[in-house]
C-alpha atoms as one frame of an Amber mdcrd trajectory, in Angstrom:
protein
   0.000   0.000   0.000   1.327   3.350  -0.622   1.855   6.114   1.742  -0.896
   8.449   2.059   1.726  11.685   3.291   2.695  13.863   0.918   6.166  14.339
  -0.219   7.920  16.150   1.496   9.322  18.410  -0.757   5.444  19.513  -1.400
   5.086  20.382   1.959   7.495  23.062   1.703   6.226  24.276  -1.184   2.856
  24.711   0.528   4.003  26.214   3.457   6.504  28.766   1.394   3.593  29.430
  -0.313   1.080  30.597   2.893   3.752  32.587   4.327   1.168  35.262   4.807
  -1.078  33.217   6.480  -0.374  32.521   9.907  -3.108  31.022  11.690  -3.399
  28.268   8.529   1.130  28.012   9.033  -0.131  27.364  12.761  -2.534  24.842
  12.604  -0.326  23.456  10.226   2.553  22.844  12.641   0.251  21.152  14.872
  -1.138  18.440  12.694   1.444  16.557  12.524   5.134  16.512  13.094   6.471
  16.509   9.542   4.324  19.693   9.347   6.256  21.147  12.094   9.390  22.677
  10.690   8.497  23.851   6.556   5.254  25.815   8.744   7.472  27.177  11.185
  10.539  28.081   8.536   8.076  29.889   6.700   6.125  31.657   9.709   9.502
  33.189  10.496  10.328  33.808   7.249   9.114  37.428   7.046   8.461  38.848
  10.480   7.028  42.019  11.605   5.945  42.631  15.290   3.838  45.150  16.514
   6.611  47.721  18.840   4.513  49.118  21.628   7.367  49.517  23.651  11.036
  49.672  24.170  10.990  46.256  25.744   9.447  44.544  22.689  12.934  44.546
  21.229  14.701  43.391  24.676  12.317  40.514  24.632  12.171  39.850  21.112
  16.271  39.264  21.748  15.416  37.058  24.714  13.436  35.076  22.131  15.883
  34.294  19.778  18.435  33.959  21.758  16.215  31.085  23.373  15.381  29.550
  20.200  17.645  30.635  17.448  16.202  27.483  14.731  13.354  30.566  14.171
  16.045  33.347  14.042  18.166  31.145  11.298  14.596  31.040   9.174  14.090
  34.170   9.656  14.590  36.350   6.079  12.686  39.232   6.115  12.836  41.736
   9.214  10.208  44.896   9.799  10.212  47.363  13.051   7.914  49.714  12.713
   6.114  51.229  15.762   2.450  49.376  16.814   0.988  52.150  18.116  -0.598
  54.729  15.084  -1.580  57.446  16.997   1.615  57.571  19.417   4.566  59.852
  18.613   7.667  57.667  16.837   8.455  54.773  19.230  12.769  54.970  20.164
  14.494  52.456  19.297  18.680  51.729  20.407  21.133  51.127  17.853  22.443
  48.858  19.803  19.367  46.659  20.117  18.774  46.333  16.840  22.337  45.113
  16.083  22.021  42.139  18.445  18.449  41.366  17.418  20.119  41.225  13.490
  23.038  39.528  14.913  21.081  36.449  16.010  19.639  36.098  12.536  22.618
  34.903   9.806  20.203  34.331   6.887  18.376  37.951   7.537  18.460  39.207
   3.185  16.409  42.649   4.679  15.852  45.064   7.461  13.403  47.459   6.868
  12.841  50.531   9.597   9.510  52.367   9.345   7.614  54.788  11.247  10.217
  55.207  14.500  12.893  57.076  15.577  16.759  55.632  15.732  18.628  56.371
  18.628  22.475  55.543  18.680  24.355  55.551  22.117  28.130  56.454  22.770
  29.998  54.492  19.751  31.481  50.629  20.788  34.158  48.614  19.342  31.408
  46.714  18.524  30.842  48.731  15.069  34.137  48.470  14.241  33.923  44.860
  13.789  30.230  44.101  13.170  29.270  43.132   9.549  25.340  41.815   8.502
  25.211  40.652   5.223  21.780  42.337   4.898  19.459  44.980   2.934  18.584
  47.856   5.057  15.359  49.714   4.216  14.243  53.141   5.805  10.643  54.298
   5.673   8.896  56.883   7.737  11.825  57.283  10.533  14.208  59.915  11.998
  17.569  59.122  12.189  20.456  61.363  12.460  23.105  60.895   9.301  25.663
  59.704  11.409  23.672  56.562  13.039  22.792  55.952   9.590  26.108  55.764
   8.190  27.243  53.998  10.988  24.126  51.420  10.420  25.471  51.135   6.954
  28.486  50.651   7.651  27.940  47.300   9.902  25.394  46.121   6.902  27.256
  44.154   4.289  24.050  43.806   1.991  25.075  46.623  -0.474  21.269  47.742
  -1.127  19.960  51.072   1.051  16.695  52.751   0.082  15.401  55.664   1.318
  11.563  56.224   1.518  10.073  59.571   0.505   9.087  60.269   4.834  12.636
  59.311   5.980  13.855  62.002   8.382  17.621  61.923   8.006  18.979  65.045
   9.996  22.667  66.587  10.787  23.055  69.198   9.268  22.233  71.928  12.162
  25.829  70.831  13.307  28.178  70.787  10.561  30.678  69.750  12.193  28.825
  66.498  13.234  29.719  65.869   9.255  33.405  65.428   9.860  33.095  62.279
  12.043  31.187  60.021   9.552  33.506  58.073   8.242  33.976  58.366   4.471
  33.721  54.422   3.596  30.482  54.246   5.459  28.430  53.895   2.163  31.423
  53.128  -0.141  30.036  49.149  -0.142  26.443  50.445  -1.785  25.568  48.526
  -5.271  22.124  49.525  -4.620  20.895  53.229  -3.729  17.727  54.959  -3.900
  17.205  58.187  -2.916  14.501  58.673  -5.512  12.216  60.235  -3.231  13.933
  62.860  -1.066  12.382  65.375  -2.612   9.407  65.053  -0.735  10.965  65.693
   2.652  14.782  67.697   1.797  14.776  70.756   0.164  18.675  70.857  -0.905
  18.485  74.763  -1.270  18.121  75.193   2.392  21.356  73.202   3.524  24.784
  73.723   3.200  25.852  70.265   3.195  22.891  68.490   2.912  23.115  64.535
   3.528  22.075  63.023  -0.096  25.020  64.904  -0.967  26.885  63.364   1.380
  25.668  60.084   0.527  26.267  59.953  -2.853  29.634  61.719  -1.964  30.510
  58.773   0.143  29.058  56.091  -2.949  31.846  54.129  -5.077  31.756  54.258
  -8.669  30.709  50.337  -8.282  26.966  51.079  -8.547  24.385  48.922 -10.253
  21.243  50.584  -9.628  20.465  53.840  -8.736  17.762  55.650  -7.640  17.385
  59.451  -8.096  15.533  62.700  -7.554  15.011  64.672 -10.755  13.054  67.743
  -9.571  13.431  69.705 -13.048  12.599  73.175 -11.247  14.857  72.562  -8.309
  18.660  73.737  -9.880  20.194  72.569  -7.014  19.156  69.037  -7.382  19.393
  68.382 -10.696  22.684  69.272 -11.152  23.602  66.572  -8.151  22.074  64.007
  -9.739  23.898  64.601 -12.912  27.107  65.234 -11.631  26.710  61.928  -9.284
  25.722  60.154 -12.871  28.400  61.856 -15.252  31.170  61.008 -12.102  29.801
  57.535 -10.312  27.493  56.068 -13.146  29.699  53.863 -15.509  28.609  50.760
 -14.291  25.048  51.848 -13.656  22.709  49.333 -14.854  19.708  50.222 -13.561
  18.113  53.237 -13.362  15.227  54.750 -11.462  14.638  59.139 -12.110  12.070
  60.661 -10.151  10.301  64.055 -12.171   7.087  63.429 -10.549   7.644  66.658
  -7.751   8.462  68.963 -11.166   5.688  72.139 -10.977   5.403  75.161 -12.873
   3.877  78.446 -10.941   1.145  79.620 -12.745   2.288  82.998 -13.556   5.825
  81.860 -14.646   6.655  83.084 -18.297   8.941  79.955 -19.053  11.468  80.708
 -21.525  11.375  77.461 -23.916  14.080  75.487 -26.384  12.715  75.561 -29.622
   9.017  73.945 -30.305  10.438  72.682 -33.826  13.134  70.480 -32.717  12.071
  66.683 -32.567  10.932  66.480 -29.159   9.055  69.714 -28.974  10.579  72.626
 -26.269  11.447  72.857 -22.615  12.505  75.477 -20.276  16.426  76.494 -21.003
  17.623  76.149 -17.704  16.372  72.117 -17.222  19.757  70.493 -17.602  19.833
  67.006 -19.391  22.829  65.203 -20.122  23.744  61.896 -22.501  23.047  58.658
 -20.457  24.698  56.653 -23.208  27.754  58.593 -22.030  27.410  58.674 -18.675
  25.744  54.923 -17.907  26.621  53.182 -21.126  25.866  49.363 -19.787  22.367
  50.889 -18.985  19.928  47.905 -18.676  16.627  49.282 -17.702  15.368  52.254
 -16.344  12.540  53.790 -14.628  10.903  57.066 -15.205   8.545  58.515 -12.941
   6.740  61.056 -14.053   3.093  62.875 -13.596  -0.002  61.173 -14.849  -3.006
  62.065 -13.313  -5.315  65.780 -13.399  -4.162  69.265 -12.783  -3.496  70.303
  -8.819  -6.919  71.109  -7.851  -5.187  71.876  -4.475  -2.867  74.443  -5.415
  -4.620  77.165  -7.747  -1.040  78.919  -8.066   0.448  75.969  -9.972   0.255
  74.804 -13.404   0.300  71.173 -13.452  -0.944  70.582 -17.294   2.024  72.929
 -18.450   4.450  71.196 -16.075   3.120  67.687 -16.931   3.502  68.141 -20.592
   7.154  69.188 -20.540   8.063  66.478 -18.111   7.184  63.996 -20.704   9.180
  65.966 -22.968  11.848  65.897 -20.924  11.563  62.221 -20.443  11.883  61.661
 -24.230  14.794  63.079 -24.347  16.553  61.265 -21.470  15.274  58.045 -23.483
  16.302  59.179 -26.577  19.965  59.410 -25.387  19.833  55.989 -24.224  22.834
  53.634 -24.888  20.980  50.576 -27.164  21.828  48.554 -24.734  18.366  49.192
 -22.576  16.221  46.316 -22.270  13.307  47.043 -20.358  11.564  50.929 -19.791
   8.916  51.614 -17.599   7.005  54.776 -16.835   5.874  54.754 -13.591   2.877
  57.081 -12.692   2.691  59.617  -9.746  -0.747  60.357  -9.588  -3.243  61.879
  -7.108  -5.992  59.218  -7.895  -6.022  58.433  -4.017  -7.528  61.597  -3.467
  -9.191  62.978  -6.717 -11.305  60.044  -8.666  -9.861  60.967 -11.771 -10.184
  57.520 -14.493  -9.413  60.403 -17.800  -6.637  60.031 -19.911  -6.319  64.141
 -20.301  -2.223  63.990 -19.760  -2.180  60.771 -22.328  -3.481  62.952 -25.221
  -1.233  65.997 -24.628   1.663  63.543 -25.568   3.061  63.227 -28.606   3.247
  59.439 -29.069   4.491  59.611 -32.498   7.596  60.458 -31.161   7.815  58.266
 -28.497   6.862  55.376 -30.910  10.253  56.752 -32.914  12.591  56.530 -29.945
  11.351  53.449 -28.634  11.713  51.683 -32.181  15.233  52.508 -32.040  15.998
  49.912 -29.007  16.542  46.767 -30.991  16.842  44.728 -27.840  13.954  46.223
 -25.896  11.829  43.223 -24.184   9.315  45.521 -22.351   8.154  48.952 -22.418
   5.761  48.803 -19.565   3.194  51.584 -17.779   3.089  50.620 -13.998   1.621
  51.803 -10.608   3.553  53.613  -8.246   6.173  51.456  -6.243   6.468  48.638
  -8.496   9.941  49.616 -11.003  11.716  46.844 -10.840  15.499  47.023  -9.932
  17.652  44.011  -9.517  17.785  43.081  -5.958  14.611  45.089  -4.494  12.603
  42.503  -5.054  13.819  40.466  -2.066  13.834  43.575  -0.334  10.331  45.694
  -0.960   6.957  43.993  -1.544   5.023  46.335  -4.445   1.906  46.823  -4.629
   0.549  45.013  -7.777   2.170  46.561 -11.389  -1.562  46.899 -12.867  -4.366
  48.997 -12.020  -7.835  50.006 -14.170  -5.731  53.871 -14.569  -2.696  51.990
 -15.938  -4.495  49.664 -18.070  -6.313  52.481 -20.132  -3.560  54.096 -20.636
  -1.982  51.190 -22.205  -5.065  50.919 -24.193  -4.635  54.086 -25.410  -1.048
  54.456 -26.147  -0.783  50.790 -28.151  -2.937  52.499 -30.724  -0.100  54.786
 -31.723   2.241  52.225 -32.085   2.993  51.642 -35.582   5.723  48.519 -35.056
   4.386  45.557 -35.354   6.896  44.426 -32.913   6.286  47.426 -29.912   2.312
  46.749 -30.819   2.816  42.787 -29.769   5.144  43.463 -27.120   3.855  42.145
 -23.832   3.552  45.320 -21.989   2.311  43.871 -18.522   3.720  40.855 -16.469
């Protein structure tokens, strides 16, 4: 007679695949003792407790240190504080190192909605090394504790969410004692989103700066800010990509936080050149020049109806000559691009807006031009915010799902001005 169990290779698979699912992972580990261990691997797997106090990390070490089978399972690592309403929850630098310390196979550590604080230095940093992903969200943290985090994190990936609350710079002298290797390890950065909380006008040394600064020229993928009205920032972005991006292959630019004030007489290139005309002073540069092994890249732009908020601000205008812009970053493009997406800021969360207004002030004629010119292009893709895909994130973020009703009708849309046969059969969507 044969046995009735299943393999038990299959039970892995099930229980890898109801990792979200704990009270089925649970009742699974009590059934039967071959259930025990793939339902427990994959309960730790991805773990994110609810911080409602200081001592939820103190015992969460206790924990681990008592069973450290579930710390070795243990991939996936979120602190974020439990309590909504409450001001950001403090949590010690040093805590977190020893909690990470009991986990070898941790791939990410993600920090969100708390505040980092770091005690006197130890000779502890000096020697500690996590071969992990760090990930900071909503949380205030001064520039030196993150360096110094950094800096005992061997996973080579750091992104930066658009609320993280990196400060330092009321002390410039605090600059001087971060030490300049601290983020010289990176092969994954984004800072896409900084815009939203660092005005770079405002500092003298402000900390992207230093970041990218500190960066080696051994980048893969990069994440930047592309403000087009903000000067200041987009001429670090293309210094850090004409000096650091060689080896870039990857490449997210954020245009999305590009307005126009509404009484602003824009002086414009000229409307007869291919792409039609932007302001003069919107720097571009040649990305075949400066990232010539450029794989894919990312542009986020502005997608969605005019600022109803904000009567002083012409968002049509400064919509329109974003995706100008864009087409001219694309356009200088080294060949060697295989995969573009576009991936839309809109404000759909707050005004209901299912139009495709911005789609027909685009002239798609042109786009259809520059993208026929990538011979080995795979996918040209429209996706919802949060979900560009750059090698290594994937074990680090989870995205919100790549297709929405507002992104599908614009794909709709747009594949009707495609004239080749092979961009009009391309699989757009995963």
């Amino acid at each position: 007679m044969s046995d009735p169990s299943l393999p038990t290779e299959l039970k892995w698979i099930i229980a890898e695949h109801l990792c979200g699912d704990e009270a089925t992972l649970s009742a699974l580990s009590l059934v039967s003792k071959d259930w025990l261990v793939p339902s427990q691997t994959s309960l730790f797997s991805q773990i994110a407790p609810k911080i409602t106090s200081p001592r939820t990390l103190t015992n969460m070490i206790s924990f681990f240190t008592a069973y450290p089978h579930f710390a070795a399972c243990t991939r996936r690592l979120l602190l974020r504080d439990g309590e909504l309403e409450s001001p950001h929850i403090e949590l010690q630098f040093d805590e977190i190192l020893s909690l990470i310390s009991l986990m070898p196979n941790l791939h990410a550590l993600t920090l969100d909605d708390c505040r980092i604080v770091s005690s006197k230095p130890s000779d502890l940093y000096a020697t500690f090394r996590h071969p992990c992903n760090l990930v900071v969200q909503d949380v205030f943290i001064d520039i030196q504790t993150l360096a110094l985090l950094c800096s005992c994190l061997a996973g080579h990936t750091l992104i930066l969410g658009a609320t993280a609350d990196v400060f330092g710079w009321v002390d410039p002298k605090s600059f001087k004692f971060i030490p300049p290797q601290s983020f010289s390890d990176m092969r994954a950065l984004d800072i896409s989103k900084l815009s939203d909380s660092v005005e770079l006008e405002s500092l003298a040394d402000p900390w992207p700066m230093i970041i990218l600064r500190s960066c080696s020229d051994q980048l893969r993928s990069v994440g930047l800010p592309l403000t087009l009205n903000m000067q200041s920032e987009m001429c670090m972005s293309w210094e850090f990509l004409k000096t650091k991006g060689r080896h870039i292959e990857h490449l997210r630019l954020d245009m999305s936080e590009t307005f126009i004030l509404a009484h602003e007489n824009l002086i414009l290139s000229s409307e007869s050149d291919e792409f039609g005309g932007i302001p003069l002073g919107w720097e571009y540069g040649c990305l075949s020049e400066t990232s010539p092994n450029l794989k894919s890249i990312t542009l986020v732009l502005f997608a969605n109806s005019p600022d109803i908020y904000n009567h002083n601000r012409d968002t049509s205008r400064a919509t329109l000559l974003q995706w100008r812009y864009a087409l001219r970053l694309l356009s200088s493009c080294p060949l060697t691009v295989t995969h573009i997406f576009v991936e839309f800021w809109t404000l759909s969360s707050h005004v209901p807006d299912r139009t495709l207004a911005i789609a027909g002030l685009v002239d798609w004629k042109e786009w259809n031009e520059v993208l026929g010119r990538f011979g080995n292009l795979e996918s040209f893709r429209f996706v919802a915010p949060g979900t560009h895909w750059v090698e290594g994130h994937g074990e680090t973020c989870e995205f919100e799902p790549s297709t929405t009703e507002f992104v599908l009708n614009w794909e709709a849309y747009v594949r009707e001005w495609f004239t080749s046969p092979r961009l009009r059969s391309m699989e757009h969507f995963a």
